[in-house]
XYZ file of C-alpha atoms in Angstrom:
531
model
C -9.160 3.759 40.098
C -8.219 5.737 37.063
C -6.969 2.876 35.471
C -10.754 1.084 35.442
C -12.190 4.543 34.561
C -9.496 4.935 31.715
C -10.613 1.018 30.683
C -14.456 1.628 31.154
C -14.093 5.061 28.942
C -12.488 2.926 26.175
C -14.862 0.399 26.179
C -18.256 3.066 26.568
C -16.641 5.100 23.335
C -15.894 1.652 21.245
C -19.740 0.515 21.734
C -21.206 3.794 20.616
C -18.194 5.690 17.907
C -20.056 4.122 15.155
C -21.611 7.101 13.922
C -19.391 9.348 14.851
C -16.682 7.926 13.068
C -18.718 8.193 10.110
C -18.533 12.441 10.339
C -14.995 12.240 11.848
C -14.296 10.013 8.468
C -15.819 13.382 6.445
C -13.554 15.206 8.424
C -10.639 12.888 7.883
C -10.871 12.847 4.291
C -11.617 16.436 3.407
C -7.630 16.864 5.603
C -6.289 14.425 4.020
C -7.914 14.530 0.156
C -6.684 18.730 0.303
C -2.952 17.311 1.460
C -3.084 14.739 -1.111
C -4.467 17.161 -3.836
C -1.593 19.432 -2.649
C 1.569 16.722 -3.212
C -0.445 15.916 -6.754
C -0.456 19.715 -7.758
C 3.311 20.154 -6.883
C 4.253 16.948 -8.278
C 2.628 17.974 -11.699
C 4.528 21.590 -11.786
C 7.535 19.195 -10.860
C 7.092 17.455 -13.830
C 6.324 20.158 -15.979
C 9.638 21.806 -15.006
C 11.397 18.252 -15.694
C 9.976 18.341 -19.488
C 11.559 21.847 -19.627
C 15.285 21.438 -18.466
C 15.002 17.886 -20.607
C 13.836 19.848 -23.627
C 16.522 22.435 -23.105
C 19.728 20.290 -22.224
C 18.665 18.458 -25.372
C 18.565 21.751 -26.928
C 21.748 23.516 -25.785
C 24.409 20.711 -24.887
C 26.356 23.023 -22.446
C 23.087 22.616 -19.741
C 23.463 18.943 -19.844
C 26.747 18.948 -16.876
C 24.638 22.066 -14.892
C 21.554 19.573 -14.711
C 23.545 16.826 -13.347
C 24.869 19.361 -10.977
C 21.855 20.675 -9.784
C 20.476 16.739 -8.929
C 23.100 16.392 -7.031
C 22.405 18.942 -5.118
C 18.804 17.712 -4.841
C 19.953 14.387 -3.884
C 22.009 16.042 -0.824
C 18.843 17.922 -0.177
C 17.010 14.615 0.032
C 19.782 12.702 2.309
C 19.258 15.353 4.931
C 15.559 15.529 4.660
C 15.856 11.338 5.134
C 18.675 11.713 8.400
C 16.208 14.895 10.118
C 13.153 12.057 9.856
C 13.831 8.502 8.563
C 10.192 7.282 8.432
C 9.943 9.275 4.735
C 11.924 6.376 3.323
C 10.625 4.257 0.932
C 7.052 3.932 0.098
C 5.684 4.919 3.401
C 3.198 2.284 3.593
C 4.704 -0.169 5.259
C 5.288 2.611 8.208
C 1.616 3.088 8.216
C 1.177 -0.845 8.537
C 3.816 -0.684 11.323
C 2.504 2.012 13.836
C -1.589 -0.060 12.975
C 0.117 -3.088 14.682
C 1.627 -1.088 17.484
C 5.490 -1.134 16.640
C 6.701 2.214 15.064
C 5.263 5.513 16.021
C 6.108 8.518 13.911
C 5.769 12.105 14.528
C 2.705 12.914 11.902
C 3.765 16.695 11.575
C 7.589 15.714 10.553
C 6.572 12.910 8.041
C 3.950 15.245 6.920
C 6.332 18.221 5.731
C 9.261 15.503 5.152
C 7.446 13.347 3.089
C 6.195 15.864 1.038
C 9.010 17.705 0.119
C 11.022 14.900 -0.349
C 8.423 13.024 -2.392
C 8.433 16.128 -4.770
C 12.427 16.372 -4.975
C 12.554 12.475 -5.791
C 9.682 12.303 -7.863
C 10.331 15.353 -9.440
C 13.671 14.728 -10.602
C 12.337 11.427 -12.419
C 13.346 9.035 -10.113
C 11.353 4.921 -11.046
C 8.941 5.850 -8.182
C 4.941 6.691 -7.626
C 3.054 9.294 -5.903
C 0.444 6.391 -4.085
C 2.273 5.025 -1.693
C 3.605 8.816 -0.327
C 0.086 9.816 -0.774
C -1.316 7.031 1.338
C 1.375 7.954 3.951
C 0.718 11.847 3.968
C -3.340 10.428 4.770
C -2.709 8.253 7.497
C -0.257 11.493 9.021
C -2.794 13.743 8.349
C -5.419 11.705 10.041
C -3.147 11.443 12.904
C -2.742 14.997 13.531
C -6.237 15.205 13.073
C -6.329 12.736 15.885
C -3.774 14.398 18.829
C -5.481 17.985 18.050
C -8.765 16.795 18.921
C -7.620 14.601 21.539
C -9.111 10.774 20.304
C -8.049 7.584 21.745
C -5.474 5.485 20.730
C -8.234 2.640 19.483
C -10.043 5.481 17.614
C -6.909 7.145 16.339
C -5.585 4.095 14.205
C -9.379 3.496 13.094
C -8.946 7.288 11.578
C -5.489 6.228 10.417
C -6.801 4.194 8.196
C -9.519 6.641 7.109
C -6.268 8.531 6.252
C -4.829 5.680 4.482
C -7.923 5.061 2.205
C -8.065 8.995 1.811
C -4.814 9.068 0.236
C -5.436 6.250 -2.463
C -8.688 7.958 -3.163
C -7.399 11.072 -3.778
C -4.002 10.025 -5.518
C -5.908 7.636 -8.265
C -9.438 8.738 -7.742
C -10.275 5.460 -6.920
C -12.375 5.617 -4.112
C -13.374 1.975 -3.458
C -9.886 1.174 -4.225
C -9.185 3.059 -1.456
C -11.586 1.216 1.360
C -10.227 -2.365 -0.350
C -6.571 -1.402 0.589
C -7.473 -0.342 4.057
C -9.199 -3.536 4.711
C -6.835 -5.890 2.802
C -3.693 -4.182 3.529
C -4.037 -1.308 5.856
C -6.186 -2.405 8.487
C -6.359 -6.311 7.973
C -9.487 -6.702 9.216
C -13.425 -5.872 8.472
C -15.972 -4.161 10.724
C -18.426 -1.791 10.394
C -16.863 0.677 11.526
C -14.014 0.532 9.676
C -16.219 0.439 6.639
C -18.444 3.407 6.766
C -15.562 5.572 8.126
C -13.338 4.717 5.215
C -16.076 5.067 2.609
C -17.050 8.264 4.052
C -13.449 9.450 3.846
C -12.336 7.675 0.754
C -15.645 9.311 -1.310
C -15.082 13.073 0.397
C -11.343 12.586 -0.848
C -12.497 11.504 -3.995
C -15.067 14.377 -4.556
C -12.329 16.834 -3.323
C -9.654 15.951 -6.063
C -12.019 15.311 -8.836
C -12.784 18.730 -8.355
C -9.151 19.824 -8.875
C -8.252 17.200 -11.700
C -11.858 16.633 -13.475
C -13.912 13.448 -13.733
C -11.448 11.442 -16.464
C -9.864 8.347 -15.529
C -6.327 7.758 -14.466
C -5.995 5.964 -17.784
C -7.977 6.731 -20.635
C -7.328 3.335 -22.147
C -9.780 2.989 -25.567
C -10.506 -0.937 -24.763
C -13.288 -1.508 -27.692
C -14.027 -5.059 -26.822
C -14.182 -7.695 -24.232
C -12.056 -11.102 -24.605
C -12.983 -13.563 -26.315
C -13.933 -16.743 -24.341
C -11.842 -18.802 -26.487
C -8.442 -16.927 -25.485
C -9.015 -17.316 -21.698
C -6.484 -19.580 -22.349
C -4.130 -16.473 -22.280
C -5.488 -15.225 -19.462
C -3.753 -18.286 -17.122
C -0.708 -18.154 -19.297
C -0.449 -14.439 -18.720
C -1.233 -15.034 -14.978
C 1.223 -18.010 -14.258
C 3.972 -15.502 -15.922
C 2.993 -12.698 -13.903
C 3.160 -14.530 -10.770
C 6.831 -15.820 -11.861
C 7.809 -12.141 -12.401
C 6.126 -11.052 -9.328
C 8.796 -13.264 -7.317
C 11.536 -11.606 -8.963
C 10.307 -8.216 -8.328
C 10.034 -9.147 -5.022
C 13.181 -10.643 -4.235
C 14.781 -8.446 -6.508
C 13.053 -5.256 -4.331
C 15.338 -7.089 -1.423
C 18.208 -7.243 -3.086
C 17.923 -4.036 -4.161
C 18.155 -2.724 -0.682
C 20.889 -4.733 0.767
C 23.211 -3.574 -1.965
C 22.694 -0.124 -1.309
C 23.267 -0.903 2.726
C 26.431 -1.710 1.835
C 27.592 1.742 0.679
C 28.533 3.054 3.811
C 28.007 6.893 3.174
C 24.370 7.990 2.854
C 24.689 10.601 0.424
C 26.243 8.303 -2.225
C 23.679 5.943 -2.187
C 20.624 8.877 -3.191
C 23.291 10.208 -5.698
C 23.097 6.919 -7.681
C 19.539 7.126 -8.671
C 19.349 10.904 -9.248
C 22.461 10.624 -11.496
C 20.796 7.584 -13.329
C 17.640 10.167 -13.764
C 20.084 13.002 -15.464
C 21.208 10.157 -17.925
C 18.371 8.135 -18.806
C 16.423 11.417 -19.124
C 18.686 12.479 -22.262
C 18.914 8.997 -23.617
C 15.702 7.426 -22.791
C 13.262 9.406 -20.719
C 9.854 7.440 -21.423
C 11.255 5.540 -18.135
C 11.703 8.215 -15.813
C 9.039 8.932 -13.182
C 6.224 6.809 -12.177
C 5.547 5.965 -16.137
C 1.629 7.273 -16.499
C 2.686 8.558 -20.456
C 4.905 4.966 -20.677
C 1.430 3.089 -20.020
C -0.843 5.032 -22.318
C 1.764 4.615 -25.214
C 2.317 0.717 -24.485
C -1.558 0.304 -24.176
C -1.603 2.274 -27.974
C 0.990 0.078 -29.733
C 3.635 2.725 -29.903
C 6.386 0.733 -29.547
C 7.461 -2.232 -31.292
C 8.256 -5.660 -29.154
C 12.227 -5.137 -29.015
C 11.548 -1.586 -27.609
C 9.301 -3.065 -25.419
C 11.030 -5.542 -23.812
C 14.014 -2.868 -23.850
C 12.117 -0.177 -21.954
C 10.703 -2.947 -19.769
C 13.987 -3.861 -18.781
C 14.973 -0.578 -18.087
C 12.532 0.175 -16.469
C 12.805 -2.393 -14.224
C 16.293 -2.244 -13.435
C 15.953 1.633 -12.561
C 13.164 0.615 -10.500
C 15.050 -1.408 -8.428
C 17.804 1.761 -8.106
C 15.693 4.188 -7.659
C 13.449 1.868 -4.788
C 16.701 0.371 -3.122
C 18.238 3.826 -2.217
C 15.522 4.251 -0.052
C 14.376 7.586 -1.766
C 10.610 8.802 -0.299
C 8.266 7.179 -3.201
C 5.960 4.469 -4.051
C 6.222 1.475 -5.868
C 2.393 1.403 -7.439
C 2.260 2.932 -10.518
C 6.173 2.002 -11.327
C 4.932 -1.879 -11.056
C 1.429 -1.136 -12.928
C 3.463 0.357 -15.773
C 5.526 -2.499 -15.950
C 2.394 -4.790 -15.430
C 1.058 -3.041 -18.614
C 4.768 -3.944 -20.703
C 4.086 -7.147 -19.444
C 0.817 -7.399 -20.916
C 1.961 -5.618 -24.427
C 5.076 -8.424 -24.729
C 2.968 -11.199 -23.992
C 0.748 -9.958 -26.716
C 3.627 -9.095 -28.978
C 4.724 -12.247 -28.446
C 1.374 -14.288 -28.885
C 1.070 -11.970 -32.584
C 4.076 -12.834 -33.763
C 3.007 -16.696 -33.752
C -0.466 -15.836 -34.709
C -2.463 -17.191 -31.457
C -3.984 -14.644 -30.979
C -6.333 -11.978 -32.822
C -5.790 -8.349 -33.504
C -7.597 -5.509 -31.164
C -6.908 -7.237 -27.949
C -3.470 -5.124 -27.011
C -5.903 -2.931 -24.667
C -7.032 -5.871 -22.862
C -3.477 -7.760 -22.366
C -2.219 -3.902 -20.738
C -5.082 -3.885 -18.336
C -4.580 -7.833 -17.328
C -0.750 -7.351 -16.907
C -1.468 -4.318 -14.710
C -4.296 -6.089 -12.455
C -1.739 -9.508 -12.472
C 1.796 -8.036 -11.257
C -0.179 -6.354 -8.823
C -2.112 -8.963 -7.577
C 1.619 -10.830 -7.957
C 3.692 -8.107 -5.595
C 1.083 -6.832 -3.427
C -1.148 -9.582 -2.685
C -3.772 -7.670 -2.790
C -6.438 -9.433 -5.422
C -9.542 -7.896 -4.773
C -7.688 -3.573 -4.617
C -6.252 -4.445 -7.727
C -9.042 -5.856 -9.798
C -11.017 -2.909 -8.178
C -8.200 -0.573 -8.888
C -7.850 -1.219 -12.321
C -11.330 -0.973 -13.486
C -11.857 2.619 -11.549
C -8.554 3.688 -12.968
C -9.421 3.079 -16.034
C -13.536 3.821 -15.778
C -14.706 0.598 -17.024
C -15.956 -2.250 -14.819
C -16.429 -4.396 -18.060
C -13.858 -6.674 -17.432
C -13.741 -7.979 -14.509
C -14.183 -11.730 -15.065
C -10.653 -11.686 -17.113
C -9.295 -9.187 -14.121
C -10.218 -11.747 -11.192
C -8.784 -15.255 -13.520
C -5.409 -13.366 -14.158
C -5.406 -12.235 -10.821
C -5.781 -15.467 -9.188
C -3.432 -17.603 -10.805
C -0.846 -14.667 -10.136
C -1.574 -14.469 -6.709
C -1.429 -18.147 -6.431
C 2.357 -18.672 -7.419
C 4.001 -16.465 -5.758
C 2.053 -17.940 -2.699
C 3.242 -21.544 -3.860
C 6.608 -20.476 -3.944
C 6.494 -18.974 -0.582
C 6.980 -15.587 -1.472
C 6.191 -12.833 0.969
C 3.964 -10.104 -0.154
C 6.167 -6.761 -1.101
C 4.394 -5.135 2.101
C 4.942 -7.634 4.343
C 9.035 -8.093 3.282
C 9.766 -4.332 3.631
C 7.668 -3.565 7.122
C 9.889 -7.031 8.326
C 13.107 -5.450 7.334
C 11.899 -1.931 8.637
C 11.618 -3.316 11.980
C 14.835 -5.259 12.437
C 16.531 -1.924 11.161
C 14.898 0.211 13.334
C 14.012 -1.426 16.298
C 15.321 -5.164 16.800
C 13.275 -5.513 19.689
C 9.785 -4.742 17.932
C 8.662 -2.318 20.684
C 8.098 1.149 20.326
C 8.329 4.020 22.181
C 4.699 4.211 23.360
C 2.183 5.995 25.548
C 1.185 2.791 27.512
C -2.390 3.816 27.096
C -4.890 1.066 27.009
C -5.930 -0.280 23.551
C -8.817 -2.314 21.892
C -8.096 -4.730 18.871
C -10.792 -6.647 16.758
C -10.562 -9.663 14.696
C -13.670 -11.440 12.938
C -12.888 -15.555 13.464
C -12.507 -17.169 10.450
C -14.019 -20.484 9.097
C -11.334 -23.442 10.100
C -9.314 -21.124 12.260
C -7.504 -22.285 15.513
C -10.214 -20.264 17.801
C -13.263 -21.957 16.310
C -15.438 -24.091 18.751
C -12.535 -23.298 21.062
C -13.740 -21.713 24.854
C -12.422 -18.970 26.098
C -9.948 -20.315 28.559
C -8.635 -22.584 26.007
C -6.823 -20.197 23.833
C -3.813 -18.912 24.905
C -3.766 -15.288 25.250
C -0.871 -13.180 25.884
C -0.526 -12.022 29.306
C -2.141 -8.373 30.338
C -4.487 -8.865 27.765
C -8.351 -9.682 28.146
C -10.830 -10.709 25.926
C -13.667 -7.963 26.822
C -16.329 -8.551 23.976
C -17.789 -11.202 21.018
C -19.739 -9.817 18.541
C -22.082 -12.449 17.363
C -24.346 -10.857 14.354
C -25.760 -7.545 15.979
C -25.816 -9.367 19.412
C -23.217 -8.735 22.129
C -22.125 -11.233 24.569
C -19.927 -10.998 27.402
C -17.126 -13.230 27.140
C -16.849 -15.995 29.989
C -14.329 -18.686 30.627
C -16.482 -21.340 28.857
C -17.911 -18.858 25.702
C -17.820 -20.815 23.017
C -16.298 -19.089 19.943
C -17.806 -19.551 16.403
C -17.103 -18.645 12.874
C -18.069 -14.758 12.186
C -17.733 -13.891 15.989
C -16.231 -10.554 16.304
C -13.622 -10.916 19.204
C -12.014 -7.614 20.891
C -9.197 -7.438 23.013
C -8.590 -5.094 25.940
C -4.512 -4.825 26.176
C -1.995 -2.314 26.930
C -0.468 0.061 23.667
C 2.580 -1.531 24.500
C 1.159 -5.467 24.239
C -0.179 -4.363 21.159
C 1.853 -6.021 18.575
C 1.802 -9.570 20.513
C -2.152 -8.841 20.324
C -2.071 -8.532 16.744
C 0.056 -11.982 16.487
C -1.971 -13.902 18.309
C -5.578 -12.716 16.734
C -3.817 -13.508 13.820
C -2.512 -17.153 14.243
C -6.087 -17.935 16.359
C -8.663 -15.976 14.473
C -7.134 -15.544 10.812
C -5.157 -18.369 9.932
C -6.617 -21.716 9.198
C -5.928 -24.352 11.964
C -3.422 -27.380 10.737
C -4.698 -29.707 12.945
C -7.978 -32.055 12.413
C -10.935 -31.344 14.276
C -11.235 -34.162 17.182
C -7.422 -35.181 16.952
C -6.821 -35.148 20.429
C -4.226 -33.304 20.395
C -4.262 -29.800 22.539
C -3.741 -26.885 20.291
């Protein structure tokens, strides 16, 4: 009996949350834009105090053997921070990803105070990583809490997650529509309405909340004085094709990265490493260190010259990988948009040396290398075109931002490359739990999918699609029309299908809406054959 009352309850608040999820979204992202603002505010006097013991071991020689000393120390600080709660390694949004699709479940409160201390040691110190993917990590948490204090259900709590999620972005690059794209492409991997309005409610309130901290500029200030010239669109495959190449080796390299450090055995040598690289490139070459925002302003102004370039690209790279593989808490985002924007500058370089290309187009090549490797790594197309053009406050090119995009999102997909995300959540889960199950609630949970054009489920019945077991189909949203779901209800393209399952079931749920509802179906229509 309190089973069916706990099932009719779900289903009652999931038919009529739409509104409030809109003022819970408010809620979600004033919590999460003030603990976002926060990590940016302390990651700024971070950086300020990084300039001054740089300046001064430059200055005075003797300081140069205390500094290494003292990160060290901070790397110590950081392995214990990363044994007391593990799910602060790394970027943070693959965890996020994990606990949406019912597999990891981390204690918001401990990642919260974890990830932001150890985001500001790592950071701090200079280390080749970003403050986005900590930031998105630090929403979702704070969503969460917001979510056990007020006592939501589990359906409604990852909807708010994500609110979190998009809250974080927004706040972290004011890029508010940024924000809502990642929840729905990466995040939440799915559209509704109510994922929608609850993530542009929170994603805008986030946004308002740090714009009133760090002022209405752009991330990048980039002075791009005109658009490209239809006759070099040529440049703009070229540029993609190579991005997409250099996507897969990020990628793989991102992998590689990590099982080297897995083999050194004791913890605290492997966060030494990159905190000892920071002390030494930061006497010898510091334009690398950190997530690179000054790096990308001085590429996109034609500070360097193209050895330099493709010298602090490399560098850059390399301590990328070091800094990433030790599985220090920090993002990958604006590391691989910095590079994105070398990429763009050598390519240029490279194109003026030989004279194919006219002068006053370095601005545009930064922004299309940026928008490419991210559409290369991620997989994201759509968040980084979007990204790019609110980071740097000018929606003026997007036609060359969706062509460079595509082609690099359409290698790495040739060459069967798994998106960044997508790799480190896998390897997340075979570390931490082989079996894919979490330690969960049980509670009873609702999961949505829209069915896509040419996917398995469409003109399929009901019965006909195999379901996993303890799970029921319980609604199909057909344009504002409900219908209740029979053994012969005949799915079409567009229906919105939920599914009534247990927390636990949750992650076979998400496989099989994906494989029936997402993915397009191999088979011909009318083949015979049984799917």
């Amino acid at each position: 009996m309190t089973q069916n009352h706990s099932i009719s309850k779900a289903l009652e608040r999931f038919r009529s949350f739409r509104y409030t999820l809109i003022l819970e979204g408010v809620a979600v992202g004033i919590l999460s834009g003030l603990v976002v603002v926060l990590f940016r505010l302390i990651l700024e006097q971070a950086d300020g105090l990084l300039q001054k013991a740089l300046g001064y071991g430059a200055q005075n020689p003797w300081f140069i053997p205390i500094w290494f000393c003292v990160l060290s120390a901070v790397s110590f600080l950081v392995y214990r921070l990363l044994k007391w709660e593990p799910m602060i390694s790394g970027s943070g949004i693959p965890q996020v990803e994990g606990e949406m699709e019912g597999r990891l479940n981390q204690n918001w409160w401990r990642v919260l105070l974890a990830k932001c201390t150890g985001g500001v040691l790592s950071i701090g110190c200079g280390l080749s990583l970003g403050r986005e993917g900590p930031s998105i990590q630090l929403g979702a948490m704070a969503a969460k809490g917001f979510s056990r204090l007020t006592r939501r259900m589990k359906t409604e709590e990852r909807l708010l997650m994500t609110c979190g999620a998009s809250a974080g972005l927004s706040a972290a690059f004011n890029a508010p529509f940024a924000g809502v794209l990642f929840s729905l492409e990466e995040i939440h991997k799915n559209f509704s309405p109510e994922v929608l309005l609850s993530t542009m409610a929170s994603s805008i309130t986030a946004d308002f909340i740090a714009r009133n901290v760090f002022g209405l500029a752009p991330v990048f200030s980039f002075q791009i004085p005109e658009m490209m010239p239809l006759s070099q669109y040529g440049h703009v495959v070229l540029l993609g094709i190579l991005l997409g190449l250099l996507g897969v080796v990020y990628n793989l390299s991102i992998g590689a990265s990590q099982k080297l450090f897995e083999k050194i055995k004791w913890g605290p040598v492997r966060l030494l490493i990159p905190f000892l690289c920071a002390g030494a490139l930061g006497f010898c070459l510091p334009q690398v260190l950190g997530g690179g925002h000054p790096l990308a302003l001085e590429v996109a102004a034609g500070r360097f010259a193209l050895p330099m370039l493709c010298l602090l690209f490399t560098v850059k790279f390399l301590y990328s990988m070091v800094s990433f593989g030790s599985g220090a808490p920090g993002g990958i985002f604006l590391p691989l948009l910095v590079m994105g924007a070398m990429i763009g500058g050598v390519y240029y370089g490279g194109a003026g040396m030989l004279n194919l290309v006219p002068d006053g187009l370095l601005g545009n090549f930064v922004i299309l290398g940026m928008a490419g490797y991210f559409s290369a790594i991620v997989r994201a197309p759509i968040t980084g075109i979007i990204l790019i053009s609110e980071m740097t406050g000018s929606f003026h090119h997007l036609l060359t931002l969706t062509l460079v995009s595509l082609f690099a999102y359409l290698i790495p997909d040739l060459l069967k490359c798994r998106p960044i995300y997508d790799s480190l959540l896998r390897r997340l889960l075979s570390k931490q739990n082989p079996s894919g199950k979490s330690e969960l609630s049980g509670e009873k949970v609702l999961i949505d999918s829209v069915i896509s054009h040419g996917s398995a489920a469409e003109n399929r019945t009901v019965a006909d699609v195999s379901w996993p077991e303890r799970c029921l189909v319980v609604s199909v949203m057909r344009g504002e029309e409900e219908l209740v779901p029979k053994g012969d209800t005949v799915f079409q393209a567009g229906d919105r299908i939920v599914l009534l399952c247990d927390e636990n079931d949750a992650p076979d749920a998400h496989r099989t809406l994906e494989q029936q509802c997402q993915k397009m179906d191999e088979l011909p229509r009318g083949s015979g054959i049984r799917r």
